[in-house]
Amino acid sequence: MTAKLHCLGASREVGRSAFLLQTDSRVLLDYGVKIFDEAGKPTYPADISNVKLDAAMISHAHLDHSGYVPNLYRFSKIPWYGTPPTYDIADILWKDTMKIQQHDLPWTNAHYKKAMKYWHPIMYKHKTSVRETTFEFTDAGHIIGAAMIHASYNNKKILYTGDFKLEHSRLHEGAKIPKEKVDALIIETTYADRDHPDRKTLEKKFVDEIKETLNEGGTVLCPAFAVGRSQELIRIIRAHDKDVPIYLDGMSKAVSSIYLKYKKYLYDYENFNRDLDSITFVDNLQDRKNATRGPNVIISTAGMMEGGPALNYIKYLNRESKVLFTGYCVEGTNGWRLQNKGQLRVDKNILEVELPVEYMDFSAHAGRTDLHKLVKSTNPEKVVCVHGDSAQAENFALELKEMGYDAVAPKFEDKLTLF
Ligand SMILES: [Zn+2]
Ligand SMILES: [Zn+2]
């Protein structure tokens, strides 16, 4: 009656979250990809094609958690569980992956179609069983439909946090800390070494910067992730200013429309709905021209400026303009290069960018204090620190050990006994 965990990814790294939980059944907890490894190439979880699986539980749609689900249907016919928003957004992201990677993908359109067919909806606070193991999803406060996954087996509890945030943001109320003790906690450690800046202060700074730039005749370009961040930025700007002209471009448009389908999954749905009516969805060349004529705010994918319309906009901005990053950029990506070197790589050419560039930390992940809070209140017998780079995951495990917890930062392909 033991529970084991095979770490297929997100072990001392951020990306390709995938864990195989083995109780009386074999269930995947997430099955994602790492979009950019050190060489800028996609990397996949450890091979499990010869393992007899029973199901997959997908915490949320971000590709580092859901991106390899279609590949499951090359070798299995298992059901995968996710909330309805996760399903809808994964659909958009998987189609986009096929468009970008085409024949370099291990899976094809046929596998994608199967993946769409084998989805089983699961709502927050509803339970589902795979043999004698029960699973329950609760709101993780990270993006729309994101869940923490609670498993119970043989009267013992396992909590897999996925990506989570305890703090209230504009569109999500924040995850509730489980009241009961868990036996094994598998926790993300993306920001184990620091706390995020105070939201209120940061929001004000963000909006002030926008107003200042627009007053001087410039445009503010916010390269932002399509899922979660773009929608949050719209709500933040509109909560402070009803009139600033906002243009939304890239995949965020389709994702924002999905957000509107799910009132129950959003905090402040009414205002967000109204906000979307007040902005311009960039649909054609003329819209794009109008956007750069300024003074405007342009929110556009890609968040790390690896392609997407954000990259094109930069050439057309006037000297008074500014680039504001609000999300983390992986080293080696264009977003990172722009922030650290003032350069972009476009079709192998280096483009020097004279515009001021800034980064503001609007993270959708728990900071250090909240990670500790979750560990303390669930008081686990075993803690598995994942979804953090080597330094974050290892140091956090070490800290917890010093506090008396049995904590570990597993390596890729490690097999652990949870209880
Ligand atoms: Zn995420
Ligand atoms: Zn993640």
XYZ file of C-alpha atoms and ligand atoms in Angstrom:
421
model
C 0.000 0.000 0.000
C 2.787 2.395 -0.859
C 2.807 5.496 -3.061
C 5.709 6.178 -5.374
C 6.609 9.114 -7.575
C 8.613 8.889 -10.784
C 9.936 12.349 -11.688
C 9.733 12.681 -15.475
C 10.562 16.411 -15.601
C 10.439 19.746 -13.705
C 13.076 18.299 -11.423
C 15.696 20.954 -10.667
C 14.364 22.853 -13.679
C 11.330 24.887 -14.685
C 9.550 23.208 -17.592
C 8.225 19.773 -18.690
C 6.242 19.203 -15.477
C 5.435 15.494 -15.480
C 5.201 13.088 -12.546
C 4.016 9.527 -12.496
C 2.165 8.721 -9.287
C 2.020 5.041 -8.558
C -0.441 3.767 -5.962
C -2.814 0.951 -6.886
C -2.930 2.786 -10.223
C -0.528 4.697 -12.426
C -1.590 8.300 -12.882
C 0.310 11.156 -14.493
C 0.326 14.465 -12.658
C 0.817 16.899 -15.554
C 2.513 16.117 -18.828
C 4.194 19.254 -20.122
C 7.082 20.326 -22.300
C 10.040 22.592 -21.772
C 9.646 25.101 -24.570
C 13.193 26.473 -24.505
C 16.080 24.431 -23.138
C 19.625 25.879 -22.934
C 19.978 25.479 -26.702
C 16.593 27.142 -27.315
C 14.990 23.834 -28.336
C 11.886 22.087 -26.927
C 12.590 19.235 -24.489
C 10.195 16.520 -23.416
C 9.529 14.420 -20.294
C 11.256 11.054 -19.747
C 9.942 8.259 -21.974
C 7.074 6.258 -20.454
C 5.699 4.722 -23.624
C 6.091 1.192 -22.218
C 4.382 1.962 -18.899
C 0.770 0.874 -18.559
C -0.979 4.087 -17.523
C -4.471 4.526 -16.051
C -5.113 8.284 -16.331
C -3.558 11.756 -16.445
C -4.502 14.704 -14.224
C -3.585 18.057 -15.805
C -3.304 20.968 -13.370
C -3.568 23.778 -15.948
C -3.191 24.674 -19.606
C 0.269 26.303 -19.629
C 2.374 24.240 -22.021
C 4.935 23.345 -19.387
C 2.082 21.364 -17.743
C -0.154 20.309 -20.649
C 1.983 20.513 -23.793
C 2.807 16.808 -24.127
C -0.703 15.437 -23.567
C -1.275 14.818 -27.326
C 1.837 12.635 -27.318
C 0.115 10.280 -24.843
C -2.162 9.183 -27.684
C 0.712 7.746 -29.638
C 0.842 4.867 -27.163
C -2.237 4.950 -24.918
C -5.966 5.583 -24.723
C -6.154 6.863 -21.173
C -8.558 9.561 -20.021
C -7.018 12.884 -19.090
C -8.747 15.102 -16.539
C -8.725 18.879 -16.506
C -11.157 21.721 -15.847
C -13.182 23.061 -18.814
C -11.057 26.236 -19.146
C -7.929 24.058 -19.173
C -9.397 22.047 -22.046
C -10.348 25.120 -24.096
C -7.061 26.897 -23.607
C -4.960 23.762 -24.156
C -6.796 23.402 -27.459
C -5.574 26.843 -28.574
C -2.033 26.230 -27.329
C -1.711 22.763 -28.897
C -2.940 24.032 -32.265
C -0.411 26.849 -32.047
C 2.324 24.323 -31.221
C 1.435 22.353 -34.378
C 1.599 25.546 -36.423
C 5.003 26.549 -35.060
C 6.789 23.203 -34.838
C 5.029 21.367 -37.675
C 7.017 18.277 -38.624
C 9.503 18.648 -35.764
C 6.801 17.519 -33.336
C 6.825 13.937 -32.068
C 2.991 13.896 -32.318
C 0.648 14.720 -35.172
C -2.762 16.206 -35.822
C -4.309 12.727 -35.363
C -2.880 12.500 -31.821
C -4.137 15.997 -31.056
C -7.633 14.958 -32.154
C -7.500 11.890 -29.935
C -6.370 14.037 -27.019
C -9.418 16.259 -27.474
C -11.611 13.157 -27.462
C -10.160 11.545 -24.348
C -10.665 14.599 -22.123
C -12.797 14.157 -19.002
C -14.025 17.363 -17.404
C -13.451 17.796 -13.694
C -14.755 20.741 -11.665
C -13.229 22.280 -8.586
C -14.132 20.376 -5.418
C -15.499 17.384 -7.314
C -13.916 14.013 -6.747
C -13.001 11.325 -9.233
C -11.513 7.911 -8.565
C -8.989 5.861 -10.444
C -9.305 2.423 -8.842
C -8.868 3.049 -5.090
C -7.130 6.418 -5.477
C -9.323 9.508 -5.274
C -8.484 12.832 -6.907
C -9.891 16.263 -6.210
C -9.070 19.588 -7.915
C -9.167 22.931 -6.077
C -8.540 26.459 -7.362
C -4.791 27.194 -7.519
C -5.211 30.966 -8.069
C -2.655 30.853 -10.911
C -4.523 31.147 -14.240
C -8.101 30.415 -15.252
C -9.046 26.828 -14.411
C -5.690 26.067 -12.750
C -5.895 23.468 -10.019
C -4.043 22.034 -7.093
C -4.486 18.268 -7.208
C -5.318 16.385 -4.003
C -4.961 12.613 -4.129
C -5.943 10.180 -1.401
C -5.012 6.578 -1.186
C -5.227 4.174 1.717
C -6.273 6.992 4.083
C -3.193 9.008 3.202
C -3.121 12.316 1.396
C -0.902 13.642 -1.363
C -1.017 17.266 -2.497
C 0.455 18.262 -5.856
C 0.392 22.067 -5.985
C 0.999 22.573 -9.717
C 1.625 26.313 -10.154
C -0.169 28.274 -7.466
C -0.600 31.695 -5.913
C -2.103 32.396 -2.504
C -2.292 36.127 -2.953
C -5.336 37.763 -4.480
C -4.816 39.126 -7.995
C -7.155 41.062 -10.286
C -8.748 37.987 -11.855
C -8.217 35.282 -9.236
C -8.904 35.059 -5.562
C -5.818 33.054 -4.711
C -5.574 29.430 -3.655
C -7.009 28.424 -0.297
C -4.552 26.652 1.971
C -5.853 23.154 2.691
C -6.865 22.891 6.328
C -5.940 19.285 6.776
C -2.531 17.720 7.175
C -1.115 16.022 4.078
C 1.242 13.068 4.093
C 3.184 14.002 0.976
C 3.469 17.475 -0.536
C 4.797 18.000 -4.065
C 5.352 21.734 -4.244
C 6.488 24.173 -6.932
C 9.537 26.276 -5.951
C 9.806 28.748 -8.848
C 10.344 31.699 -6.497
C 11.619 29.953 -3.368
C 14.299 32.590 -2.771
C 12.229 35.742 -2.819
C 8.943 37.463 -2.256
C 7.215 39.381 -4.990
C 6.824 43.132 -4.616
C 3.622 44.422 -3.068
C 0.905 44.296 -5.750
C -0.741 47.599 -4.971
C 2.519 49.533 -5.137
C 3.587 47.700 -8.274
C 0.272 48.328 -10.024
C 0.583 52.018 -9.306
C 4.139 52.110 -10.616
C 3.060 50.258 -13.770
C 0.173 52.611 -14.481
C 2.257 55.709 -13.672
C 4.937 54.589 -16.139
C 2.283 54.140 -18.799
C 0.763 57.561 -18.205
C 4.169 59.238 -18.195
C 5.207 57.614 -21.491
C 1.888 58.365 -23.171
C 1.983 61.977 -21.990
C 5.316 62.370 -23.728
C 3.838 61.013 -26.949
C 5.273 57.510 -26.708
C 3.689 54.083 -26.858
C 4.134 51.376 -24.234
C 4.720 47.900 -25.599
C 3.992 45.113 -23.103
C 5.188 41.776 -24.481
C 3.010 39.438 -22.414
C 2.058 35.786 -22.123
C -1.199 34.967 -23.888
C -2.685 33.064 -20.983
C -3.236 34.923 -17.743
C -0.820 37.828 -17.905
C -2.360 39.676 -20.849
C -5.826 39.517 -19.259
C -4.460 40.589 -15.864
C -2.701 43.609 -17.416
C -5.895 44.747 -19.128
C -7.771 44.565 -15.809
C -4.979 46.409 -13.954
C -4.813 49.258 -16.453
C -8.592 49.642 -16.595
C -8.949 49.516 -12.807
C -6.781 52.648 -12.689
C -7.659 54.355 -15.941
C -10.786 54.063 -18.034
C -9.473 55.885 -21.092
C -5.946 54.782 -21.977
C -6.180 53.271 -25.491
C -5.227 49.572 -25.344
C -4.473 47.337 -28.341
C -4.385 43.574 -27.853
C -2.509 41.446 -30.362
C -1.471 37.811 -30.849
C -2.869 34.679 -29.266
C -4.121 36.638 -26.235
C -7.161 37.622 -28.298
C -8.453 34.061 -28.635
C -7.546 33.284 -25.031
C -9.382 36.390 -23.767
C -12.516 35.220 -25.570
C -12.245 31.897 -23.752
C -11.973 33.786 -20.454
C -15.376 35.306 -21.167
C -16.956 31.852 -21.314
C -16.134 31.110 -17.695
C -17.734 33.528 -15.290
C -17.449 31.146 -12.341
C -13.705 30.802 -12.777
C -12.979 34.514 -12.632
C -12.957 37.128 -9.944
C -14.475 40.405 -11.163
C -15.866 38.903 -14.360
C -18.214 41.848 -14.991
C -15.426 44.396 -15.048
C -13.212 42.214 -17.206
C -16.057 41.772 -19.666
C -16.510 45.541 -19.823
C -12.743 46.040 -20.169
C -12.624 43.842 -23.255
C -15.312 45.982 -24.883
C -13.158 49.050 -24.347
C -10.003 47.812 -26.054
C -9.035 47.165 -29.674
C -8.405 43.607 -30.808
C -5.802 43.959 -33.561
C -7.254 42.160 -36.567
C -5.501 43.602 -39.599
C -2.654 45.718 -40.883
C -4.564 48.952 -40.415
C -5.159 48.154 -36.720
C -1.463 47.433 -36.360
C -0.556 50.760 -37.931
C -2.991 52.584 -35.663
C -1.510 50.829 -32.638
C 2.013 52.095 -33.342
C 0.880 55.619 -34.185
C 0.381 56.125 -30.484
C 0.248 57.200 -27.824
C -1.147 53.772 -26.931
C -0.578 50.672 -24.872
C 0.080 47.536 -26.917
C -0.238 44.200 -25.133
C 1.077 41.483 -27.386
C 2.502 37.979 -27.498
C 5.068 36.545 -27.335
C 5.859 37.178 -23.669
C 9.534 36.354 -24.184
C 9.528 37.987 -27.637
C 10.396 34.727 -29.342
C 8.325 35.561 -32.399
C 4.746 36.802 -32.304
C 3.621 40.326 -33.236
C 5.460 41.846 -30.216
C 8.704 41.438 -32.121
C 7.434 43.306 -35.184
C 6.010 46.219 -33.232
C 9.346 47.237 -31.825
C 10.651 48.488 -35.195
C 7.776 50.922 -35.554
C 7.759 52.580 -32.122
C 8.851 56.216 -31.812
C 11.732 57.383 -29.586
C 9.474 58.337 -26.697
C 8.204 54.760 -26.416
C 9.036 52.146 -23.842
C 9.032 48.348 -23.475
C 7.579 46.989 -20.246
C 8.057 43.317 -19.397
C 5.809 41.912 -16.700
C 6.831 38.256 -16.851
C 9.935 36.195 -16.510
C 12.119 35.686 -19.616
C 14.281 32.578 -19.892
C 17.982 33.281 -20.472
C 18.851 33.288 -24.172
C 15.388 34.359 -25.358
C 14.833 37.690 -27.083
C 13.085 39.083 -24.010
C 16.120 38.278 -21.904
C 18.489 39.684 -24.554
C 16.537 42.930 -24.775
C 16.509 43.414 -21.002
C 20.180 42.554 -20.529
C 21.880 43.669 -23.756
C 19.484 46.069 -25.452
C 19.405 43.766 -28.475
C 17.018 41.510 -30.356
C 17.751 38.657 -32.707
C 15.494 38.787 -35.748
C 16.090 36.134 -38.445
C 19.689 35.638 -37.293
C 20.381 39.405 -37.458
C 21.091 41.413 -34.336
C 18.940 44.488 -33.927
C 20.120 47.181 -31.503
C 17.191 48.685 -29.588
C 17.540 52.205 -28.226
C 14.271 52.261 -26.284
C 14.124 52.102 -22.490
C 13.231 48.626 -21.235
C 11.889 47.709 -17.826
C 10.812 44.589 -15.955
C 8.068 44.493 -13.340
C 7.383 41.340 -11.386
C 3.660 40.568 -11.785
C 4.200 36.899 -11.083
C 1.303 34.412 -10.905
C 3.356 32.158 -8.602
C 3.657 32.028 -4.828
C 6.652 33.839 -3.366
C 8.915 32.517 -0.636
C 6.745 33.464 2.354
C 3.688 31.766 0.859
C 5.625 28.602 -0.019
C 6.643 28.374 3.637
C 3.092 29.076 4.717
C 1.763 26.175 2.656
C 4.388 23.766 4.001
C 3.742 24.788 7.609
C -0.027 24.518 7.432
C -0.094 21.156 5.641
C 2.697 19.828 7.890
C 3.732 17.018 5.517
C 5.741 13.909 6.381
C 7.485 14.225 3.024
C 8.093 17.274 0.817
C 9.129 17.023 -2.823
C 10.457 20.342 -4.171
C 9.929 20.688 -7.925
C 9.379 23.304 -10.676
C 12.326 25.470 -9.644
C 15.810 25.688 -11.127
C 18.592 23.792 -9.324
C 19.371 26.568 -6.885
C 15.745 27.243 -5.965
C 14.628 23.641 -5.528
C 17.776 22.410 -3.748
C 18.069 25.363 -1.385
C 14.408 25.213 -0.488
C 14.685 21.479 0.281
C 17.761 22.194 2.384
C 15.987 24.935 4.319
C 13.038 22.643 5.014
C 15.374 19.885 6.177
C 16.936 22.261 8.676
C 13.422 22.933 9.957
C 12.942 19.199 10.533
C 11.026 18.198 7.394
C 11.896 15.214 5.251
C 12.414 17.240 2.075
C 14.009 16.407 -1.249
C 14.711 18.151 -4.577
C 14.589 15.194 -6.960
C 16.713 14.914 -10.083
C 15.340 14.073 -13.535
C 14.101 10.461 -13.621
C 14.419 9.935 -9.837
C 11.972 7.484 -8.303
C 10.826 8.398 -4.806
C 8.768 6.633 -2.180
C 6.146 9.057 -0.816
C 4.851 6.679 1.860
Zn 1.662 27.921 -15.078
Zn 4.624 26.017 -14.686
